[in-house]
Coordinates of C-alpha atoms in Angstrom, one line a residue:
X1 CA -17.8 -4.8 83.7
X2 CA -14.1 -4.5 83.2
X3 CA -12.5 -3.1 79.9
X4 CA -11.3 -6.9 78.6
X5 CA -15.4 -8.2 79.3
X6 CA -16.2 -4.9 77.4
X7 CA -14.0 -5.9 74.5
X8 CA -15.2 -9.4 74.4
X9 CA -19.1 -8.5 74.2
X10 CA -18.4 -5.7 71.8
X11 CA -15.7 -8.3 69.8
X12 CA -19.1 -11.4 69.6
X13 CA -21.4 -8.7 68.7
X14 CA -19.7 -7.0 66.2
X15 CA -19.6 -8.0 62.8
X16 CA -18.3 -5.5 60.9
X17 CA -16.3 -2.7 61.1
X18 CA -16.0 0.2 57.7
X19 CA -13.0 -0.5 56.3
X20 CA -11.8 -3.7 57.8
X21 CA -12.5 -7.0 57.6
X22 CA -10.8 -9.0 59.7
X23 CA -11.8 -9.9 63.1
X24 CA -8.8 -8.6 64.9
X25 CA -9.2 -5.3 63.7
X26 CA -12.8 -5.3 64.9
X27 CA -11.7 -6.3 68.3
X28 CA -9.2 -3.7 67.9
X29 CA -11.3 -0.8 67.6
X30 CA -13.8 -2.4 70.0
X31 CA -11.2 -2.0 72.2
X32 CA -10.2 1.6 71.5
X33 CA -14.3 2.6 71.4
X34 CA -13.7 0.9 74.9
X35 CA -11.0 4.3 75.6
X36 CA -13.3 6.5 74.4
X37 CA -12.1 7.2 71.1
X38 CA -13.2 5.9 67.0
X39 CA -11.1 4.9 65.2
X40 CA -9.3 7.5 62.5
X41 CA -6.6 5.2 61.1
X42 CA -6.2 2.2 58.8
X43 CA -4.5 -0.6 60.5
X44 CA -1.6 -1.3 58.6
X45 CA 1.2 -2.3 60.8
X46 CA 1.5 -6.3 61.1
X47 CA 3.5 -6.8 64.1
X48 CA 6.9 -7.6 62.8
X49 CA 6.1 -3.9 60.9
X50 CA 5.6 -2.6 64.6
X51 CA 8.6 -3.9 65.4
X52 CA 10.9 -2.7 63.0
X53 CA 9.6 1.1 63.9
X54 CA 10.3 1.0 67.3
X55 CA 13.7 -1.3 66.2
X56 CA 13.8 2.0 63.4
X57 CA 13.4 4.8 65.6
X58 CA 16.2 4.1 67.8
X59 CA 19.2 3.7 64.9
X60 CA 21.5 2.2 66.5
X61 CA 24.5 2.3 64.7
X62 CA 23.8 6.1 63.6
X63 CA 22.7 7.0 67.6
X64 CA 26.4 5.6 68.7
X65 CA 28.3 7.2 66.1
X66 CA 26.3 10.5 67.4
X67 CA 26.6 10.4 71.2
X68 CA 30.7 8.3 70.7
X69 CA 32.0 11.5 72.4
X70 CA 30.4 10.8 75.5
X71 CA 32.0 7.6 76.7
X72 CA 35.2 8.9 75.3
X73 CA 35.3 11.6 77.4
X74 CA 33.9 9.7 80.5
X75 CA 35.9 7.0 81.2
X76 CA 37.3 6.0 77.9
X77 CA 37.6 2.5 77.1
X78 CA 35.1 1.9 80.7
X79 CA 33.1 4.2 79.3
X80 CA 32.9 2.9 76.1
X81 CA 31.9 -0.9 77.4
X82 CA 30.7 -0.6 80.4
X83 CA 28.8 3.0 80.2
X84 CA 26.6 1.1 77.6
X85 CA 25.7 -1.7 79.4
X86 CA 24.9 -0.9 82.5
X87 CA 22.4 1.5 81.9
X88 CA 20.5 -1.2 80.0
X89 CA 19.6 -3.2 82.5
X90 CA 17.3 0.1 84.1
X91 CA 16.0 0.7 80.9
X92 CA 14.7 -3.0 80.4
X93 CA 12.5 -2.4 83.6
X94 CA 11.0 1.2 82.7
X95 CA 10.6 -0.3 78.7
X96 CA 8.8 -3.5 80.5
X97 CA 6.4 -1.2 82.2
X98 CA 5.9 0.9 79.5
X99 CA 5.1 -2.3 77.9
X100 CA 2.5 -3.6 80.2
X101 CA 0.6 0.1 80.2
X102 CA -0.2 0.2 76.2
X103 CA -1.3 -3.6 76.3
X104 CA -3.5 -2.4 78.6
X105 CA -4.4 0.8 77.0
X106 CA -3.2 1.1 73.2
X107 CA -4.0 4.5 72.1
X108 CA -2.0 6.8 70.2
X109 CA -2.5 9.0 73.4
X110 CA 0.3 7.0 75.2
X111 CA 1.4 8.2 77.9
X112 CA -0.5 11.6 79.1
X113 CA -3.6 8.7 78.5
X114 CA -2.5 6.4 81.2
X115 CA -1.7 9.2 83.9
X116 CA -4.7 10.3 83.6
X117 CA -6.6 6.9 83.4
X118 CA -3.9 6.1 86.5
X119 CA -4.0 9.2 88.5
X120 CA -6.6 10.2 91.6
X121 CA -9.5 11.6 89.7
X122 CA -9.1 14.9 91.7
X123 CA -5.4 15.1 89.8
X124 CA -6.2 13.6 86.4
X125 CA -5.7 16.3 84.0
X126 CA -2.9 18.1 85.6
X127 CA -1.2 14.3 85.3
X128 CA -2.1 14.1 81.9
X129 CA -1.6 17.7 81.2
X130 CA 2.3 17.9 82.5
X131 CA 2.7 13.7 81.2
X132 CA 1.7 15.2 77.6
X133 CA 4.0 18.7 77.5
X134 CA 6.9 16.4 79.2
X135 CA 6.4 14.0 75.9
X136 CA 6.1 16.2 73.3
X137 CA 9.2 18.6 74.3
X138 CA 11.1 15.8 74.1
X139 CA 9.3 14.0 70.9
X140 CA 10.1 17.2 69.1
X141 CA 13.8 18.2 70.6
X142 CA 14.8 14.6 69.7
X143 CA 13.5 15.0 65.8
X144 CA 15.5 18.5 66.1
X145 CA 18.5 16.4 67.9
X146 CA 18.8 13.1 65.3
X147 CA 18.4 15.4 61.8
X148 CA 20.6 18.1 63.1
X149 CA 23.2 14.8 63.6
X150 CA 22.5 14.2 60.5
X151 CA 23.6 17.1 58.9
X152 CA 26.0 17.2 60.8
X153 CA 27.5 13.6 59.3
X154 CA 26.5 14.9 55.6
X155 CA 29.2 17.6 56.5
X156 CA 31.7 15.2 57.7
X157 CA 31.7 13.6 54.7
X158 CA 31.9 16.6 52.7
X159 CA 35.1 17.5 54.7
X160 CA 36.4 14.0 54.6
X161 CA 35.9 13.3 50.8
X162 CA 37.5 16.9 50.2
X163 CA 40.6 16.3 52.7
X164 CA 39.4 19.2 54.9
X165 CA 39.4 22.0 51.8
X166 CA 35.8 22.2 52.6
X167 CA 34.3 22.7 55.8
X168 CA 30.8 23.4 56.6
X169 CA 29.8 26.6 58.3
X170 CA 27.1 26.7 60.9
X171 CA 24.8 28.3 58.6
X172 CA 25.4 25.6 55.8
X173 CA 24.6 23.1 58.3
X174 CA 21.6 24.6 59.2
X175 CA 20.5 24.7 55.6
X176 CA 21.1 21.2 55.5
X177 CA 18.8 20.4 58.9
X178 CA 15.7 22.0 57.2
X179 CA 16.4 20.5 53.7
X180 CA 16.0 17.4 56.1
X181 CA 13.0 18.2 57.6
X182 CA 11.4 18.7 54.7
X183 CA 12.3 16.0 53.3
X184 CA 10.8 14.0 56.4
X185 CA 7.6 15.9 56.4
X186 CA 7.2 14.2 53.0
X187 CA 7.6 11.2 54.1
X188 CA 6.0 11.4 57.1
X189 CA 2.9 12.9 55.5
X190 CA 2.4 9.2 53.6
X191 CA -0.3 7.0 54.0
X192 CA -0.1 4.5 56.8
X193 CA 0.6 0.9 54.3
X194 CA 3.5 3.2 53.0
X195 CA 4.9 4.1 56.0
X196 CA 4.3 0.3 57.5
X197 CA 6.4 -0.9 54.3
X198 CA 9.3 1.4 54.7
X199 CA 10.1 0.6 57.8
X200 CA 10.9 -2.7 56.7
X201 CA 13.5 -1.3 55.1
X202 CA 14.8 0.9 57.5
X203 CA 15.2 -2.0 60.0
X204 CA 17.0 -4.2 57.1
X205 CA 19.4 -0.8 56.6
X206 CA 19.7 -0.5 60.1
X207 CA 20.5 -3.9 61.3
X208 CA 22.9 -4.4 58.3
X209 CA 25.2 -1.0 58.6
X210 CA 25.7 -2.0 62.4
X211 CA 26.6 -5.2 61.6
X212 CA 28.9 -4.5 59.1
X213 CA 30.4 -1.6 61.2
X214 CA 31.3 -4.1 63.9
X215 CA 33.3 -6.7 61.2
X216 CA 35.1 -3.8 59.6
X217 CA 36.3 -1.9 63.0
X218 CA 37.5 -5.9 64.2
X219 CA 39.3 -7.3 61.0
X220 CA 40.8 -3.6 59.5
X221 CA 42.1 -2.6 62.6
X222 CA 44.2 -5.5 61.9
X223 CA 47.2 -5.9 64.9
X224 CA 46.6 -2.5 65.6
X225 CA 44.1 -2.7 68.4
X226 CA 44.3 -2.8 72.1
X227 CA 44.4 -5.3 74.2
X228 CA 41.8 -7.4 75.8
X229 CA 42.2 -6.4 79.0
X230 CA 42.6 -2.8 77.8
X231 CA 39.3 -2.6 75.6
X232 CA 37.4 -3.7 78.9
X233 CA 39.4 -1.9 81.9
X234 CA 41.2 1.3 80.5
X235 CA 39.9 4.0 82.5
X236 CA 41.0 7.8 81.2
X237 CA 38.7 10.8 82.8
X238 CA 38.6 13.5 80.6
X239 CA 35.6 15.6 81.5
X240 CA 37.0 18.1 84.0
X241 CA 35.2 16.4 87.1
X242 CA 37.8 15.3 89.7
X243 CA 35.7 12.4 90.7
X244 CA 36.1 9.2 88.5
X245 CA 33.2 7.7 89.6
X246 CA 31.3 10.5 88.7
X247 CA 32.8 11.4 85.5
X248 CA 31.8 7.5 84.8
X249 CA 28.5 7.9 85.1
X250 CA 28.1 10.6 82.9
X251 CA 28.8 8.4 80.1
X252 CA 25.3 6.9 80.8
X253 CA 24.2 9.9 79.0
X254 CA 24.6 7.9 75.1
X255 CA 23.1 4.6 76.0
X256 CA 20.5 6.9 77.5
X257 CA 19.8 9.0 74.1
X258 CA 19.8 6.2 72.0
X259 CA 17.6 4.0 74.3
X260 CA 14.5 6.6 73.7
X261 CA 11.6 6.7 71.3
X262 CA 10.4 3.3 72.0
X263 CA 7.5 4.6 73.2
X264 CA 7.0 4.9 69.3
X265 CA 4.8 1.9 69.5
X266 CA 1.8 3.1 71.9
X267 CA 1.7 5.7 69.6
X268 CA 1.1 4.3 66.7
X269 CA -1.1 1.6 68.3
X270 CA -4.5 3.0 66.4
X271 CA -2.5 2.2 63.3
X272 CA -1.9 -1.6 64.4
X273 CA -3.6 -5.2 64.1
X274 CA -3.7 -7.0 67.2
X275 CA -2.2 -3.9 69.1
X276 CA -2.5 -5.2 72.6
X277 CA -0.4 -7.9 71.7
X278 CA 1.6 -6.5 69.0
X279 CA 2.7 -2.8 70.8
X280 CA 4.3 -4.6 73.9
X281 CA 5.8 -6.9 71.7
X282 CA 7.1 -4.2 69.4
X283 CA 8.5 -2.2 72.4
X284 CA 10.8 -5.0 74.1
X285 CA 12.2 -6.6 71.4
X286 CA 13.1 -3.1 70.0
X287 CA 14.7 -1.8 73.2
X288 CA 16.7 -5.5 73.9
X289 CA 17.8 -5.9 70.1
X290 CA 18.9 -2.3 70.4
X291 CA 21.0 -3.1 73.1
X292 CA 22.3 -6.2 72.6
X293 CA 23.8 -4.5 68.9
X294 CA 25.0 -1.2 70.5
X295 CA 26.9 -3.3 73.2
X296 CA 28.4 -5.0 70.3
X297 CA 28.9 -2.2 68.6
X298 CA 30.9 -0.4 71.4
X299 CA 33.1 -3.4 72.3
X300 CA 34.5 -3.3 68.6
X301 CA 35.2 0.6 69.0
X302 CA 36.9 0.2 71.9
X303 CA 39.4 -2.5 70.6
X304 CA 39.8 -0.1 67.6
X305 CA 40.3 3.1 69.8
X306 CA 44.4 3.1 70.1
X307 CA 44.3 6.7 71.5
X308 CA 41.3 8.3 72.9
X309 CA 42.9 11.5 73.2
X310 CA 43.4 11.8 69.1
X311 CA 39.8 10.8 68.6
X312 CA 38.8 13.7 70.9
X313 CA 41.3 16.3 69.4
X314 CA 40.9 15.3 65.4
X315 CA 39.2 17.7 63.0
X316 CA 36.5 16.0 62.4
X317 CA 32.9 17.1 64.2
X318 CA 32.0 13.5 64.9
X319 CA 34.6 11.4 67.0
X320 CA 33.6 8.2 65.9
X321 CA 34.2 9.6 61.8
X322 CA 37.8 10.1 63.2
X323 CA 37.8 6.0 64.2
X324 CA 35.8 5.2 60.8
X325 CA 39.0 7.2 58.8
X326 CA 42.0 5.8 60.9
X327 CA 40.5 2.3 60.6
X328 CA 39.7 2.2 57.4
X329 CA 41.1 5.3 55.2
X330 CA 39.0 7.0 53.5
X331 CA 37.2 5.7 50.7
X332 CA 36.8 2.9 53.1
X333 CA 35.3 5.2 55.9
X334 CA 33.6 7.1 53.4
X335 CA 31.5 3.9 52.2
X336 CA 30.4 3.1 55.4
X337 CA 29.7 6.8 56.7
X338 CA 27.4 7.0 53.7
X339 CA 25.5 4.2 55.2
X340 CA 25.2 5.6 58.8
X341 CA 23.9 8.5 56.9
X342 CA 21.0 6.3 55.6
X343 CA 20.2 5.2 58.9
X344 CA 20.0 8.4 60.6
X345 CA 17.6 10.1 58.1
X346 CA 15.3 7.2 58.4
X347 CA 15.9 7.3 62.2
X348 CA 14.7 11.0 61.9
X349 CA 11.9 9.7 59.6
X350 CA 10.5 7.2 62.1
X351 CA 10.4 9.9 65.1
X352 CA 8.7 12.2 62.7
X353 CA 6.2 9.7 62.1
X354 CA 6.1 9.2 66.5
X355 CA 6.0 12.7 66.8
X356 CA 3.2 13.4 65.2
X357 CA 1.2 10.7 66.4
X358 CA 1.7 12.7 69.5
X359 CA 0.6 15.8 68.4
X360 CA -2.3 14.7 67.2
X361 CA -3.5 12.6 70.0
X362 CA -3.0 15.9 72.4
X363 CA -4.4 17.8 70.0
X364 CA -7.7 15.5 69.5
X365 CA -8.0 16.1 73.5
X366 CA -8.2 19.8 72.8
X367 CA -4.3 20.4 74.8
X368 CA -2.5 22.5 72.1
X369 CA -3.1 25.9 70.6
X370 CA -5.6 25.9 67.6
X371 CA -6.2 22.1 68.1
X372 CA -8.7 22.1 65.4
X373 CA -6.0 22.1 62.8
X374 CA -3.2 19.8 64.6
X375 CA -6.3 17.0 65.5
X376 CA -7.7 16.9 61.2
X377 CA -6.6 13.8 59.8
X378 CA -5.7 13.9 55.6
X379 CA -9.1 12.7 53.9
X380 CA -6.2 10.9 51.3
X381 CA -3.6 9.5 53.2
X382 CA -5.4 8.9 56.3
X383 CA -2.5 10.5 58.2
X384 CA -2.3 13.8 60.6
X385 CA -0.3 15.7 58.2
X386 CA -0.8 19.0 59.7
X387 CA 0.5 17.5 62.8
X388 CA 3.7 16.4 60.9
X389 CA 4.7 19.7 59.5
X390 CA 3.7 21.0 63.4
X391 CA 6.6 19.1 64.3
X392 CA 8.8 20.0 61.5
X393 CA 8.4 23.2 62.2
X394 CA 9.0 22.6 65.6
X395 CA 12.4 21.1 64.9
X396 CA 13.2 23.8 62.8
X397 CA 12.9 26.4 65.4
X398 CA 15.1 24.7 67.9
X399 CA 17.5 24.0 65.1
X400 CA 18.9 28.0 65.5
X401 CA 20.3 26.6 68.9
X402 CA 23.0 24.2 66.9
X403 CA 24.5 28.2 65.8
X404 CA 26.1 26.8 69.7
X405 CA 27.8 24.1 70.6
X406 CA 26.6 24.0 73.8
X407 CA 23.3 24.9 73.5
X408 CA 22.7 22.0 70.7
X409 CA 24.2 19.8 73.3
X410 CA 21.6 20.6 75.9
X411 CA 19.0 19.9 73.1
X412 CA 19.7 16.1 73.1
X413 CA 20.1 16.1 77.2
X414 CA 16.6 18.2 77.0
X415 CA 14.7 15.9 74.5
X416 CA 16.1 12.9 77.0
X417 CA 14.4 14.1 80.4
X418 CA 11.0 15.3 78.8
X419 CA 10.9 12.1 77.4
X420 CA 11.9 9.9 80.2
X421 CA 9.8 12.3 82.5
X422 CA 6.3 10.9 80.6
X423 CA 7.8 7.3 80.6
X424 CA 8.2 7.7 84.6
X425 CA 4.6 9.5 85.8
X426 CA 2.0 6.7 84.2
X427 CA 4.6 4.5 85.5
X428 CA 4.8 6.0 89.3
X429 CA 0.9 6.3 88.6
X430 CA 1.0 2.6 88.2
X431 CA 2.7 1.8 91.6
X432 CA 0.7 4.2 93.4
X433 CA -2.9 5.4 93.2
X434 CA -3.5 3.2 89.5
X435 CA -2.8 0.0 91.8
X436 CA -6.4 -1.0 91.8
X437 CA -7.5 1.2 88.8
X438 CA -5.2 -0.6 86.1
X439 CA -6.7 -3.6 84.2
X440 CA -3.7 -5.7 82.7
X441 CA -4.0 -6.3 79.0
X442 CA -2.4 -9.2 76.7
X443 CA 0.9 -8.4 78.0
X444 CA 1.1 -8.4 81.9
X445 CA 3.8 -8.6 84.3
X446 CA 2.2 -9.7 87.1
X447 CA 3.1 -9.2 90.6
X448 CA 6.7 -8.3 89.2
X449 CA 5.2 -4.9 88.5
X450 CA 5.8 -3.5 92.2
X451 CA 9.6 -3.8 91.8
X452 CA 10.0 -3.5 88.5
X453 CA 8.1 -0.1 88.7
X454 CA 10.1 1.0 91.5
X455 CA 13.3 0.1 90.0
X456 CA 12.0 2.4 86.6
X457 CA 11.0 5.2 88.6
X458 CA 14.0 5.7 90.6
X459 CA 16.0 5.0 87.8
X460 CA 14.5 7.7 85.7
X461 CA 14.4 9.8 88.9
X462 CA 18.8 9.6 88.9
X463 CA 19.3 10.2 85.5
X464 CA 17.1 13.2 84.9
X465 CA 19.8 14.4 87.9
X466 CA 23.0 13.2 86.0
X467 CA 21.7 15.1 82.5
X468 CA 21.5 18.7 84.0
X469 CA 25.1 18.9 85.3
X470 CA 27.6 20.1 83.0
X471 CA 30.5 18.1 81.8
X472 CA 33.1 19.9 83.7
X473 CA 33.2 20.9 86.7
X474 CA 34.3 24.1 86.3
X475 CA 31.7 24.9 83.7
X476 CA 32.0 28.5 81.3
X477 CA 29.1 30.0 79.4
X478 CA 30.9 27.6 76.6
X479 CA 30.3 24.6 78.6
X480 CA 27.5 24.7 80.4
X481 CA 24.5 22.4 80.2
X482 CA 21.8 24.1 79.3
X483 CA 18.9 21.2 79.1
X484 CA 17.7 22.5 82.7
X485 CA 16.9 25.7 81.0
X486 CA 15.0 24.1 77.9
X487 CA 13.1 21.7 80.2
X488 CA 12.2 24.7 83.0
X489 CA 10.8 26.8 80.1
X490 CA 8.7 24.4 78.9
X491 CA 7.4 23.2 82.5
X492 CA 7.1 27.3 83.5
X493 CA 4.6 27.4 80.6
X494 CA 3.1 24.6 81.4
X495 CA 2.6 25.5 84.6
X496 CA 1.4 28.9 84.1
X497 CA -1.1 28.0 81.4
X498 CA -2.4 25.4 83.8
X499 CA -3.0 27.6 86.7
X500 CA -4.8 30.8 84.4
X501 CA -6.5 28.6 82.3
X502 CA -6.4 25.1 81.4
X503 CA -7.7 23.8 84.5
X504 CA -10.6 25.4 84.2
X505 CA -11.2 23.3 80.8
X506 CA -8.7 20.4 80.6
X507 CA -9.8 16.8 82.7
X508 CA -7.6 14.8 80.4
X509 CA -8.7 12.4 77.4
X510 CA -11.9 13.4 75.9
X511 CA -14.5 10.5 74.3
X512 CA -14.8 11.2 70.8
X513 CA -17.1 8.2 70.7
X514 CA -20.6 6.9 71.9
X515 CA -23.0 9.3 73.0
X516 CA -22.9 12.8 73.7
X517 CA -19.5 14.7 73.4
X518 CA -18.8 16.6 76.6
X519 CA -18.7 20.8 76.2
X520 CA -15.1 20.5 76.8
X521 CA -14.3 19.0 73.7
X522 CA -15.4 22.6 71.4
X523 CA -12.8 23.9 74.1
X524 CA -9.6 25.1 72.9
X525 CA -6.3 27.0 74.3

């Protein structure tokens, strides 16, 4: 009997489920008894709720204004317009089969849940063991990337609004990061209806301060903006790489950090009604609404942008403050800044929230060190909250790298590839040895899955390449890219403990539900 017959049977015969009352959340947790796992969550998140996290977790008005210096230096207007949008056309196909995976499957697992569902059997747990440190090296780098961003804004506006008398040390803005983190382990720590709520408002904040971004940057700029064919065409190479085309595509590299996290919605899936229908949903919308208003967003910064070079060369930390403050002086700049600022932290807040969910999940299969505390779930709020000060923590730590310039750069290319590394194995899984394992949920994309999965794989497969070279091509200890080192530490660990130890112990997911617990699951790192 296959996993949707299963669900139907248990969904007729079940009446009731403690704590919820509706029949789709019965069917719900049918379905995830049907994984192997009870349910631990209350299901809160509607679907337009779902939607507005994954829409949340991506910011994308705060993620350009983060990542502006890439384009600029890599092709400059081209970069600008063009570096966005091609990118999103690959991204669409690995978020469509992400898609179609936690229809099938929605457990907060994710992603180390389908390799090893997908996987030969003889294979499963290393798949789901090196799916599930690729995931959460880059769940936790990218909560350390997006609130050390956001301290780093807060001090642009302190050096703005004090015409440069006061400018932040690298210790202040450190201070700032974990004031941050705090701040989002309290609100991350909330109970799941609280947490479903807010992200109403982040979406409304987020949607909003883009838009209005894009109408100020086109009607202040007045007559002082490029021209048409300038906006679209200008091509200036500033990266130190002789080759144009080359130093083109390296301004793939902000579409591609600001077009992650949307995985957000498998793992929260335990926490939503109608999950099959709703996480799929949830994930495409987000990613396409993301891109459509980024695109947008671009186009009206590259009008704006009279002179790349002064952008790259202004005091400022953050190119894209520069624009905000030549566009629009600086109470004007200052106004909107304060809103970007909003929508970072809550960007930081919704990736807290993903993060955790990840944590836990690996931690309820027994993967992390002293498990027993990461998997315990707040008898109150309903919430892992020792899994969300795990992560703060976390962040914290690889916080001390922003003391260098290059290092915190190589945090954001780091937290890129681990992610898009456990969006790519369940997904080469599917095309490969899951092709007669995988039953197709709600959301299925039929015989397109083939080339669609090809196209995500190789995809990811390039751009995990493009994010470990350096910027120049004559790169210094100043300017070197250091994500290669991150990600090769983690995967040496990972690695290592496998061979000693964990594969001796770990098989993958481990049924917390119906029947007799296997001996595995007392087993710990």
């Amino acid at each position: 009997m296959s996993i949707s017959e299963k669900q139907a049977e248990v969904s007729i015969n079940a009446t009731s489920v403690k704590g919820y009352s509706t029949p789709t959340r019965n069917a719900d947790d049918a379905v995830l008894a049907e994984l192997g796992y009870k349910a631990e969550f209350r299901r809160e998140f509607s679907m337009i709720e779902t939607i507005a996290f994954a829409f949340s977790i991506m910011g994308v008005v705060a993620s350009v204004t983060s990542t502006f210096s890439f384009p600029l230096v890599s092709g400059g207007h081209v970069g600008m317009v063009w570096g966005w949008l091609i990118p999103c056309f690959f991204v669409m196909a690995v978020a469509s089969s992400m898609a179609e995976l936690v229809s099938s499957m929605p457990t907060s697992a994710g992603l180390y849940y389908f390799s090893a569902k997908l996987a030969p059997p003889k294979y499963s747990g290393l798949a789901s063991w090196i799916t599930g440190w690729a995931n959460i090296t880059g769940q936790i780098t990218l909560v350390c990337s997006i609130d050390f961003t956001c301290a780093q804004m807060i001090t642009t506006a302190i050096a703005v609004s004090s015409n440069g008398a006061t400018i932040m040390s690298a210790g202040a803005t450190y201070g700032i990061l974990l004031a941050i983190l705090f701040a989002h382990g309290l609100v991350c720590s909330a109970a799941t209806n609280v947490l479903a709520r807010l992200n109403l408002f982040y979406v409304m904040v987020n949607v909003g301060t883009t838009i209005a971004a894009i109408i100020a940057l086109l009607v202040c700029s007045g007559d002082n903006k490029v021209s048409t064919k300038d906006a679209f065409t200008m091509f200036e190479n500033n990266t130190g790489w002789s080759d144009n085309g080359w130093a083109f595509l390296l301004a793939f590299t902000a579409p591609m950090w600001t077009l992650t996290g949307y995985d957000s919605a498998a793992h929260i899936a335990e926490e939503v009604s109608g999950a099959q229908r709703a996480a799929p949903i949830a994930i495409l919308v987000g990613v396409f609404g993301t891109q459509v208003l980024g695109w947008l967003l671009y186009i009206a910064c590259s009008f704006a942008t009279v002179s790349v070079a002064n952008l790259l060369t202004g005091s400022l930390p953050l190119p894209m403050g520069q624009l905000f403050l030549d566009v629009l002086g600086k109470r004007g700049m200052l106004a909107i800044w304060g809103f970007i600022i909003v929508v970072q932290f809550v960007t930081g807040a919704a990736q807290g929230v993903d993060a955790s969910r990840v944590v836990f999940a690996f931690a309820r299969d027994n993967a992390l060190p002293g498990s027993r505390w990461w998997k315990r779930i707040n008898k109150r709020t309903q919430t892992p909250v020792n899994a969300v000060w795990l992560v703060m923590a976390g962040a914290a730590v690889c916080g001390l790298l922003g003391f260098s310039a290059a290092a915190l750069s190589s945090l954001a290319g780091a937290s890129v590839i681990g992610l898009y590394v456990s969006y790519a194995t369940p997904i080469f899984l599917r095309i490969t040895s899951g092709r007669d394992k995988f039953v197709p949920g709600t959301f299925s994309l039929g015989r397109w899955y083939m080339p669609i999965g090809i196209i995500a794989v190789a995809w990811v497969s390039f751009i995990v390449i493009l994010l470990v070279f350096p910027a120049s091509q004559t790169a210094t200890a100043q300017g070197m890219n250091y994500a290669v080192v991150i990600i090769m530490g983690v995967f040496f660990f990972a690695s290592i403990s496998w061979v000693l130890s964990a594969h001796k112990w770990f098989h993958g997911p481990i049924k917390n539900i119906g029947g007799p617990t296997s001996s595995m699951e007392e087993k710990e790192l």
